[in-house]
PDB file of C-alpha atoms in Angstrom:
ATOM      1  CA  GLU A   1      -1.796  18.645  -4.275  1.00 76.00           C
ATOM      2  CA  PRO A   2      -0.864  16.250  -7.099  1.00 80.00           C
ATOM      3  CA  GLU A   3      -2.941  13.083  -7.262  1.00 90.00           C
ATOM      4  CA  VAL A   4      -2.789   9.644  -8.771  1.00 94.00           C
ATOM      5  CA  THR A   5      -5.986   9.191 -10.754  1.00 95.00           C
ATOM      6  CA  GLN A   6      -7.603   5.825 -11.362  1.00 96.00           C
ATOM      7  CA  THR A   7     -10.490   4.911 -13.630  1.00 96.00           C
ATOM      8  CA  PRO A   8     -13.006   3.453 -13.397  1.00 96.00           C
ATOM      9  CA  SER A   9     -13.802   3.623  -9.710  1.00 95.00           C
ATOM     10  CA  HIS A  10     -15.953   0.510 -10.012  1.00 96.00           C
ATOM     11  CA  GLN A  11     -15.859  -2.260 -12.605  1.00 97.00           C
ATOM     12  CA  VAL A  12     -18.134  -5.257 -12.782  1.00 97.00           C
ATOM     13  CA  THR A  13     -17.177  -7.953 -15.241  1.00 97.00           C
ATOM     14  CA  GLN A  14     -18.164 -11.477 -16.063  1.00 97.00           C
ATOM     15  CA  MET A  15     -15.812 -14.311 -15.292  1.00 97.00           C
ATOM     16  CA  GLY A  16     -13.544 -15.001 -18.240  1.00 97.00           C
ATOM     17  CA  GLN A  17     -13.655 -11.476 -19.568  1.00 97.00           C
ATOM     18  CA  GLU A  18     -10.671  -9.157 -19.888  1.00 97.00           C
ATOM     19  CA  VAL A  19     -10.488  -5.877 -17.974  1.00 98.00           C
ATOM     20  CA  ILE A  20      -8.155  -2.918 -18.210  1.00 97.00           C
ATOM     21  CA  LEU A  21      -7.666  -0.731 -15.186  1.00 97.00           C
ATOM     22  CA  ARG A  22      -6.281   2.699 -15.859  1.00 97.00           C
ATOM     23  CA  CYS A  23      -4.068   4.981 -13.855  1.00 97.00           C
ATOM     24  CA  VAL A  24      -2.569   8.388 -14.390  1.00 96.00           C
ATOM     25  CA  PRO A  25       0.434   8.722 -12.070  1.00 95.00           C
ATOM     26  CA  ILE A  26       1.758  12.012 -10.824  1.00 92.00           C
ATOM     27  CA  SER A  27       3.486  13.688 -13.745  1.00 88.00           C
ATOM     28  CA  ASN A  28       7.028  13.922 -12.388  1.00 87.00           C
ATOM     29  CA  HIS A  29       7.013  10.470 -10.835  1.00 90.00           C
ATOM     30  CA  LEU A  30       9.154   7.791 -12.421  1.00 89.00           C
ATOM     31  CA  TYR A  31       8.193   4.632 -10.554  1.00 91.00           C
ATOM     32  CA  PHE A  32       4.765   3.072 -10.824  1.00 93.00           C
ATOM     33  CA  TYR A  33       3.134   0.271  -8.932  1.00 93.00           C
ATOM     34  CA  TRP A  34       0.011  -1.814  -8.793  1.00 96.00           C
ATOM     35  CA  TYR A  35      -1.278  -3.242  -5.541  1.00 94.00           C
ATOM     36  CA  ARG A  36      -4.450  -5.076  -4.747  1.00 95.00           C
ATOM     37  CA  GLN A  37      -6.503  -5.483  -1.600  1.00 92.00           C
ATOM     38  CA  ILE A  38      -9.089  -8.183  -1.247  1.00 92.00           C
ATOM     39  CA  LEU A  39     -11.930  -6.930   0.927  1.00 87.00           C
ATOM     40  CA  GLY A  40     -10.898  -6.809   4.571  1.00 82.00           C
ATOM     41  CA  GLN A  41      -7.411  -8.119   3.906  1.00 85.00           C
ATOM     42  CA  LYS A  42      -3.979  -6.624   3.618  1.00 85.00           C
ATOM     43  CA  VAL A  43      -2.554  -4.755   0.696  1.00 89.00           C
ATOM     44  CA  GLU A  44      -0.582  -7.009  -1.650  1.00 91.00           C
ATOM     45  CA  PHE A  45       2.129  -5.966  -4.062  1.00 90.00           C
ATOM     46  CA  LEU A  46       1.568  -6.914  -7.678  1.00 94.00           C
ATOM     47  CA  VAL A  47       4.157  -5.172  -9.822  1.00 94.00           C
ATOM     48  CA  SER A  48       6.507  -2.235 -10.087  1.00 91.00           C
ATOM     49  CA  PHE A  49       7.388  -0.487 -13.322  1.00 92.00           C
ATOM     50  CA  TYR A  50      10.251   1.808 -14.218  1.00 90.00           C
ATOM     51  CA  ASN A  51      11.764   3.032 -17.460  1.00 88.00           C
ATOM     52  CA  ASN A  52       9.084   1.291 -19.498  1.00 89.00           C
ATOM     53  CA  GLU A  53       9.659  -2.120 -18.072  1.00 92.00           C
ATOM     54  CA  ILE A  54       8.688  -4.256 -15.128  1.00 93.00           C
ATOM     55  CA  SER A  55      11.164  -3.881 -12.264  1.00 89.00           C
ATOM     56  CA  GLU A  56       9.695  -6.436  -9.938  1.00 88.00           C
ATOM     57  CA  LYS A  57       6.613  -8.586  -9.725  1.00 91.00           C
ATOM     58  CA  SER A  58       5.079 -10.785  -7.086  1.00 90.00           C
ATOM     59  CA  GLU A  59       3.880 -14.360  -7.306  1.00 90.00           C
ATOM     60  CA  ILE A  60       0.372 -13.034  -7.774  1.00 93.00           C
ATOM     61  CA  PHE A  61       1.360 -11.326 -11.001  1.00 95.00           C
ATOM     62  CA  ASP A  62       1.231 -14.327 -13.302  1.00 94.00           C
ATOM     63  CA  ASP A  63       0.612 -14.585 -17.036  1.00 94.00           C
ATOM     64  CA  GLN A  64      -2.953 -13.461 -16.513  1.00 96.00           C
ATOM     65  CA  PHE A  65      -1.693  -9.958 -15.732  1.00 97.00           C
ATOM     66  CA  SER A  66       0.156  -7.400 -17.804  1.00 97.00           C
ATOM     67  CA  VAL A  67       1.047  -3.747 -17.452  1.00 97.00           C
ATOM     68  CA  GLU A  68       1.665  -1.102 -20.018  1.00 94.00           C
ATOM     69  CA  ARG A  69       2.507   2.551 -20.281  1.00 91.00           C
ATOM     70  CA  PRO A  70       0.936   3.255 -23.657  1.00 85.00           C
ATOM     71  CA  ASP A  71       1.750   6.959 -23.635  1.00 86.00           C
ATOM     72  CA  GLY A  72       3.429   9.535 -21.449  1.00 77.00           C
ATOM     73  CA  SER A  73       0.682   9.704 -18.891  1.00 86.00           C
ATOM     74  CA  ASN A  74      -1.285   6.467 -18.570  1.00 92.00           C
ATOM     75  CA  PHE A  75      -0.282   3.293 -16.773  1.00 95.00           C
ATOM     76  CA  THR A  76      -2.592   0.322 -17.240  1.00 97.00           C
ATOM     77  CA  LEU A  77      -3.147  -3.056 -15.649  1.00 98.00           C
ATOM     78  CA  LYS A  78      -4.742  -5.681 -17.872  1.00 97.00           C
ATOM     79  CA  ILE A  79      -6.291  -8.791 -16.387  1.00 97.00           C
ATOM     80  CA  ARG A  80      -7.060 -11.482 -18.935  1.00 96.00           C
ATOM     81  CA  SER A  81      -9.730 -14.097 -18.408  1.00 95.00           C
ATOM     82  CA  THR A  82     -10.831 -12.811 -15.015  1.00 97.00           C
ATOM     83  CA  LYS A  83     -11.629 -15.211 -12.195  1.00 96.00           C
ATOM     84  CA  LEU A  84     -13.912 -14.784  -9.222  1.00 97.00           C
ATOM     85  CA  GLU A  85     -10.902 -14.514  -6.931  1.00 95.00           C
ATOM     86  CA  ASP A  86      -9.664 -11.485  -8.855  1.00 97.00           C
ATOM     87  CA  SER A  87     -12.407  -9.475  -7.175  1.00 97.00           C
ATOM     88  CA  ALA A  88     -10.570  -6.871  -5.122  1.00 97.00           C
ATOM     89  CA  MET A  89      -9.662  -3.228  -4.866  1.00 95.00           C
ATOM     90  CA  TYR A  90      -6.772  -2.440  -7.176  1.00 97.00           C
ATOM     91  CA  PHE A  91      -4.580   0.494  -6.238  1.00 96.00           C
ATOM     92  CA  CYS A  92      -2.122   2.255  -8.467  1.00 96.00           C
ATOM     93  CA  ALA A  93       0.729   4.134  -6.816  1.00 94.00           C
ATOM     94  CA  SER A  94       3.647   6.210  -7.970  1.00 93.00           C
ATOM     95  CA  SER A  95       6.817   7.674  -6.523  1.00 89.00           C
ATOM     96  CA  VAL A  96       9.482  10.121  -7.604  1.00 85.00           C
ATOM     97  CA  GLU A  97      12.321   7.751  -7.014  1.00 76.00           C
ATOM     98  CA  GLU A  98      13.069   4.264  -5.897  1.00 69.00           C
ATOM     99  CA  THR A  99      11.844   5.073  -2.480  1.00 68.00           C
ATOM    100  CA  ASN A 100      11.234   3.175   0.663  1.00 62.00           C
ATOM    101  CA  TYR A 101       8.318   5.274   1.630  1.00 70.00           C
ATOM    102  CA  GLY A 102       5.874   7.934   0.625  1.00 76.00           C
ATOM    103  CA  TYR A 103       4.192   6.255  -2.297  1.00 86.00           C
ATOM    104  CA  THR A 104       1.177   8.217  -3.471  1.00 91.00           C
ATOM    105  CA  PHE A 105      -1.785   5.945  -3.979  1.00 93.00           C
ATOM    106  CA  GLY A 106      -4.760   6.453  -6.207  1.00 94.00           C
ATOM    107  CA  SER A 107      -8.250   6.027  -4.845  1.00 93.00           C
ATOM    108  CA  GLY A 108      -8.517   2.564  -6.357  1.00 95.00           C
ATOM    109  CA  THR A 109     -10.699   0.581  -8.721  1.00 97.00           C
ATOM    110  CA  ARG A 110     -13.098  -1.857  -7.141  1.00 96.00           C
ATOM    111  CA  LEU A 111     -13.238  -4.870  -9.449  1.00 98.00           C
ATOM    112  CA  THR A 112     -16.088  -7.309  -9.035  1.00 97.00           C
ATOM    113  CA  VAL A 113     -16.028 -10.500 -11.064  1.00 97.00           C
ATOM    114  CA  VAL A 114     -19.378 -12.245 -11.308  1.00 97.00           C
TER     115      VAL A 114
ATOM    116  CA  GLY B   1       9.268 -16.208   4.954  1.00 63.00           C
ATOM    117  CA  GLN B   2       8.440 -12.580   5.252  1.00 75.00           C
ATOM    118  CA  SER B   3       5.767 -11.408   7.615  1.00 86.00           C
ATOM    119  CA  LEU B   4       4.599  -8.451   9.628  1.00 91.00           C
ATOM    120  CA  GLU B   5       2.480  -8.826  12.720  1.00 94.00           C
ATOM    121  CA  GLN B   6       0.211  -6.148  14.109  1.00 96.00           C
ATOM    122  CA  PRO B   7      -2.928  -6.301  16.249  1.00 97.00           C
ATOM    123  CA  SER B   8      -6.126  -6.685  14.269  1.00 95.00           C
ATOM    124  CA  GLU B   9      -8.055  -4.134  16.295  1.00 97.00           C
ATOM    125  CA  VAL B  10      -7.434  -1.470  18.909  1.00 97.00           C
ATOM    126  CA  THR B  11     -10.052   0.567  20.730  1.00 97.00           C
ATOM    127  CA  ALA B  12      -9.398   3.926  22.370  1.00 96.00           C
ATOM    128  CA  VAL B  13     -11.219   6.970  23.644  1.00 96.00           C
ATOM    129  CA  GLU B  14     -11.290  10.354  21.948  1.00 96.00           C
ATOM    130  CA  GLY B  15      -8.508  12.554  23.285  1.00 97.00           C
ATOM    131  CA  ALA B  16      -6.432   9.621  24.488  1.00 97.00           C
ATOM    132  CA  ILE B  17      -3.131   8.187  23.256  1.00 97.00           C
ATOM    133  CA  VAL B  18      -2.865   4.863  21.464  1.00 97.00           C
ATOM    134  CA  GLN B  19       0.095   2.784  20.329  1.00 98.00           C
ATOM    135  CA  ILE B  20      -0.071   0.315  17.462  1.00 98.00           C
ATOM    136  CA  ASN B  21       2.752  -2.206  17.434  1.00 98.00           C
ATOM    137  CA  CYS B  22       4.344  -3.945  14.499  1.00 97.00           C
ATOM    138  CA  THR B  23       6.910  -6.719  14.477  1.00 96.00           C
ATOM    139  CA  TYR B  24       8.490  -7.853  11.271  1.00 93.00           C
ATOM    140  CA  GLN B  25      10.429 -10.734   9.874  1.00 90.00           C
ATOM    141  CA  THR B  26      11.882 -10.089   6.445  1.00 82.00           C
ATOM    142  CA  SER B  27      14.840 -11.285   4.434  1.00 76.00           C
ATOM    143  CA  GLY B  28      16.105  -7.737   4.151  1.00 78.00           C
ATOM    144  CA  PHE B  29      15.135  -4.467   5.727  1.00 82.00           C
ATOM    145  CA  TYR B  30      15.078  -1.057   4.220  1.00 82.00           C
ATOM    146  CA  GLY B  31      12.787   0.903   6.478  1.00 88.00           C
ATOM    147  CA  LEU B  32       9.409   0.700   8.186  1.00 92.00           C
ATOM    148  CA  SER B  33       6.493   2.746   6.898  1.00 92.00           C
ATOM    149  CA  TRP B  34       3.051   3.433   8.245  1.00 94.00           C
ATOM    150  CA  TYR B  35      -0.058   4.041   6.179  1.00 94.00           C
ATOM    151  CA  GLN B  36      -3.568   5.083   7.135  1.00 95.00           C
ATOM    152  CA  GLN B  37      -6.597   3.819   5.270  1.00 93.00           C
ATOM    153  CA  HIS B  38     -10.155   4.938   5.865  1.00 93.00           C
ATOM    154  CA  ASP B  39     -12.905   2.544   4.868  1.00 88.00           C
ATOM    155  CA  GLY B  40     -13.202   2.464   1.101  1.00 83.00           C
ATOM    156  CA  GLY B  41     -10.287   4.842   0.672  1.00 86.00           C
ATOM    157  CA  ALA B  42      -6.726   4.662  -0.548  1.00 88.00           C
ATOM    158  CA  PRO B  43      -3.776   4.134   1.772  1.00 90.00           C
ATOM    159  CA  THR B  44      -2.110   7.403   2.658  1.00 91.00           C
ATOM    160  CA  PHE B  45       1.458   7.645   3.835  1.00 90.00           C
ATOM    161  CA  LEU B  46       1.956   8.668   7.466  1.00 93.00           C
ATOM    162  CA  SER B  47       5.557   8.126   8.456  1.00 92.00           C
ATOM    163  CA  TYR B  48       8.783   6.283   7.816  1.00 91.00           C
ATOM    164  CA  ASN B  49      11.687   5.067   9.944  1.00 93.00           C
ATOM    165  CA  ALA B  50      14.952   3.913   8.488  1.00 89.00           C
ATOM    166  CA  LEU B  51      17.000   4.311  11.645  1.00 92.00           C
ATOM    167  CA  ASP B  52      16.333   3.468  15.270  1.00 96.00           C
ATOM    168  CA  GLY B  53      14.436   5.989  17.287  1.00 96.00           C
ATOM    169  CA  LEU B  54      11.376   8.154  17.256  1.00 96.00           C
ATOM    170  CA  GLU B  55      10.090  10.239  14.361  1.00 92.00           C
ATOM    171  CA  GLU B  56       7.448  12.821  15.192  1.00 92.00           C
ATOM    172  CA  THR B  57       4.977  14.363  12.778  1.00 87.00           C
ATOM    173  CA  GLY B  58       2.369  16.402  14.574  1.00 91.00           C
ATOM    174  CA  ARG B  59       0.064  14.173  16.598  1.00 95.00           C
ATOM    175  CA  PHE B  60       1.612  11.049  15.085  1.00 95.00           C
ATOM    176  CA  SER B  61       4.956   9.537  16.019  1.00 96.00           C
ATOM    177  CA  SER B  62       6.640   6.379  14.835  1.00 97.00           C
ATOM    178  CA  PHE B  63       9.352   4.372  16.511  1.00 97.00           C
ATOM    179  CA  LEU B  64      11.761   1.747  15.253  1.00 97.00           C
ATOM    180  CA  SER B  65      14.103  -0.723  16.915  1.00 96.00           C
ATOM    181  CA  ARG B  66      15.957  -2.673  14.269  1.00 94.00           C
ATOM    182  CA  SER B  67      17.618  -4.952  16.797  1.00 94.00           C
ATOM    183  CA  ASP B  68      14.170  -6.033  17.995  1.00 95.00           C
ATOM    184  CA  SER B  69      12.574  -6.005  14.518  1.00 94.00           C
ATOM    185  CA  TYR B  70       9.886  -3.884  16.081  1.00 96.00           C
ATOM    186  CA  GLY B  71       8.206  -0.593  15.578  1.00 97.00           C
ATOM    187  CA  TYR B  72       5.139   1.265  16.655  1.00 98.00           C
ATOM    188  CA  LEU B  73       2.884   4.095  15.634  1.00 98.00           C
ATOM    189  CA  LEU B  74       1.815   6.442  18.400  1.00 98.00           C
ATOM    190  CA  LEU B  75      -1.265   8.576  17.944  1.00 97.00           C
ATOM    191  CA  GLN B  76      -1.898  11.357  20.434  1.00 97.00           C
ATOM    192  CA  GLU B  77      -4.934  13.503  21.154  1.00 97.00           C
ATOM    193  CA  LEU B  78      -7.112  11.080  19.273  1.00 97.00           C
ATOM    194  CA  GLN B  79      -9.881  12.517  17.146  1.00 97.00           C
ATOM    195  CA  MET B  80     -12.876  10.699  15.711  1.00 96.00           C
ATOM    196  CA  LYS B  81     -11.444  11.211  12.225  1.00 96.00           C
ATOM    197  CA  ASP B  82      -8.493   9.019  13.224  1.00 97.00           C
ATOM    198  CA  SER B  83     -10.810   6.016  13.085  1.00 97.00           C
ATOM    199  CA  ALA B  84      -9.262   4.006  10.288  1.00 97.00           C
ATOM    200  CA  SER B  85      -7.051   1.033   9.591  1.00 95.00           C
ATOM    201  CA  TYR B  86      -3.329   1.465  10.060  1.00 97.00           C
ATOM    202  CA  PHE B  87      -0.828  -0.621   8.168  1.00 95.00           C
ATOM    203  CA  CYS B  88       2.850  -1.098   8.797  1.00 95.00           C
ATOM    204  CA  ALA B  89       4.931  -1.945   5.753  1.00 92.00           C
ATOM    205  CA  VAL B  90       8.545  -2.930   5.280  1.00 90.00           C
ATOM    206  CA  ARG B  91      10.538  -2.586   2.138  1.00 80.00           C
ATOM    207  CA  ASP B  92      12.655  -5.614   1.487  1.00 73.00           C
ATOM    208  CA  SER B  93      16.132  -4.429   0.567  1.00 69.00           C
ATOM    209  CA  THR B  94      16.443  -7.044  -2.147  1.00 69.00           C
ATOM    210  CA  ASN B  95      13.592  -5.799  -4.309  1.00 67.00           C
ATOM    211  CA  TYR B  96      11.135  -2.984  -4.745  1.00 61.00           C
ATOM    212  CA  GLN B  97       8.327  -4.653  -2.897  1.00 74.00           C
ATOM    213  CA  LEU B  98       6.581  -3.180   0.089  1.00 81.00           C
ATOM    214  CA  ILE B  99       5.522  -6.014   2.361  1.00 86.00           C
ATOM    215  CA  TRP B 100       2.414  -5.052   4.298  1.00 90.00           C
ATOM    216  CA  GLY B 101       0.984  -6.082   7.617  1.00 92.00           C
ATOM    217  CA  ALA B 102      -2.656  -7.117   7.791  1.00 92.00           C
ATOM    218  CA  GLY B 103      -3.644  -3.790   9.294  1.00 94.00           C
ATOM    219  CA  THR B 104      -4.947  -2.604  12.662  1.00 96.00           C
ATOM    220  CA  LYS B 105      -8.464  -1.262  12.806  1.00 96.00           C
ATOM    221  CA  LEU B 106      -8.522   1.656  15.236  1.00 97.00           C
ATOM    222  CA  ILE B 107     -11.908   2.235  16.824  1.00 97.00           C
ATOM    223  CA  ILE B 108     -12.335   5.504  18.663  1.00 96.00           C
ATOM    224  CA  LYS B 109     -15.143   6.006  21.131  1.00 94.00           C
ATOM    225  CA  PRO B 110     -16.404   9.404  22.302  1.00 91.00           C
TER     226      PRO B 110
END
């Protein structure tokens, strides 16, 4: 079964440093998303991406964040100048179409900012 | 504002039936989804309701009443592997965002 692949699975970084989280969506999917989940809390939408541009972003997704699809397979989330409160699980997801359901999630990257 | 309410925790016995409720308040509505998440794992899609009524997928069923802004997930013949958190999520019709509930932790006892 096709999977969304995320690397690394764990990332520890010092406050103020930049991190890049990587995702390889399912190959025939056209819509890509980043979500985050602070430990024990609900999943929060960050950004959606389609046709090489951001479709929608939440209030969380401020200037500290950026996304990129540098080639035909990777989809990255960059967090500049990380803060302690950025510590969370970051999930990438993809879907075939602009769907209301059935996103396929990756297994996540646990980011710890120290 | 937009919000989804679901119980924080539900406890049930193996082999039993459990219902997890979800009420929502959103500016638009474009369907109610349910996701399962095991500890440390990724959310996995379970079911989706766009129209009123019951959708059945094996041991899991999901119900929606748009007039009541309410839905539920019904799990039958509970197995220990069903122990997980269950999230309801609504897609706002005005954007691509999935708005998530805080999740219900399902605890299953033998």
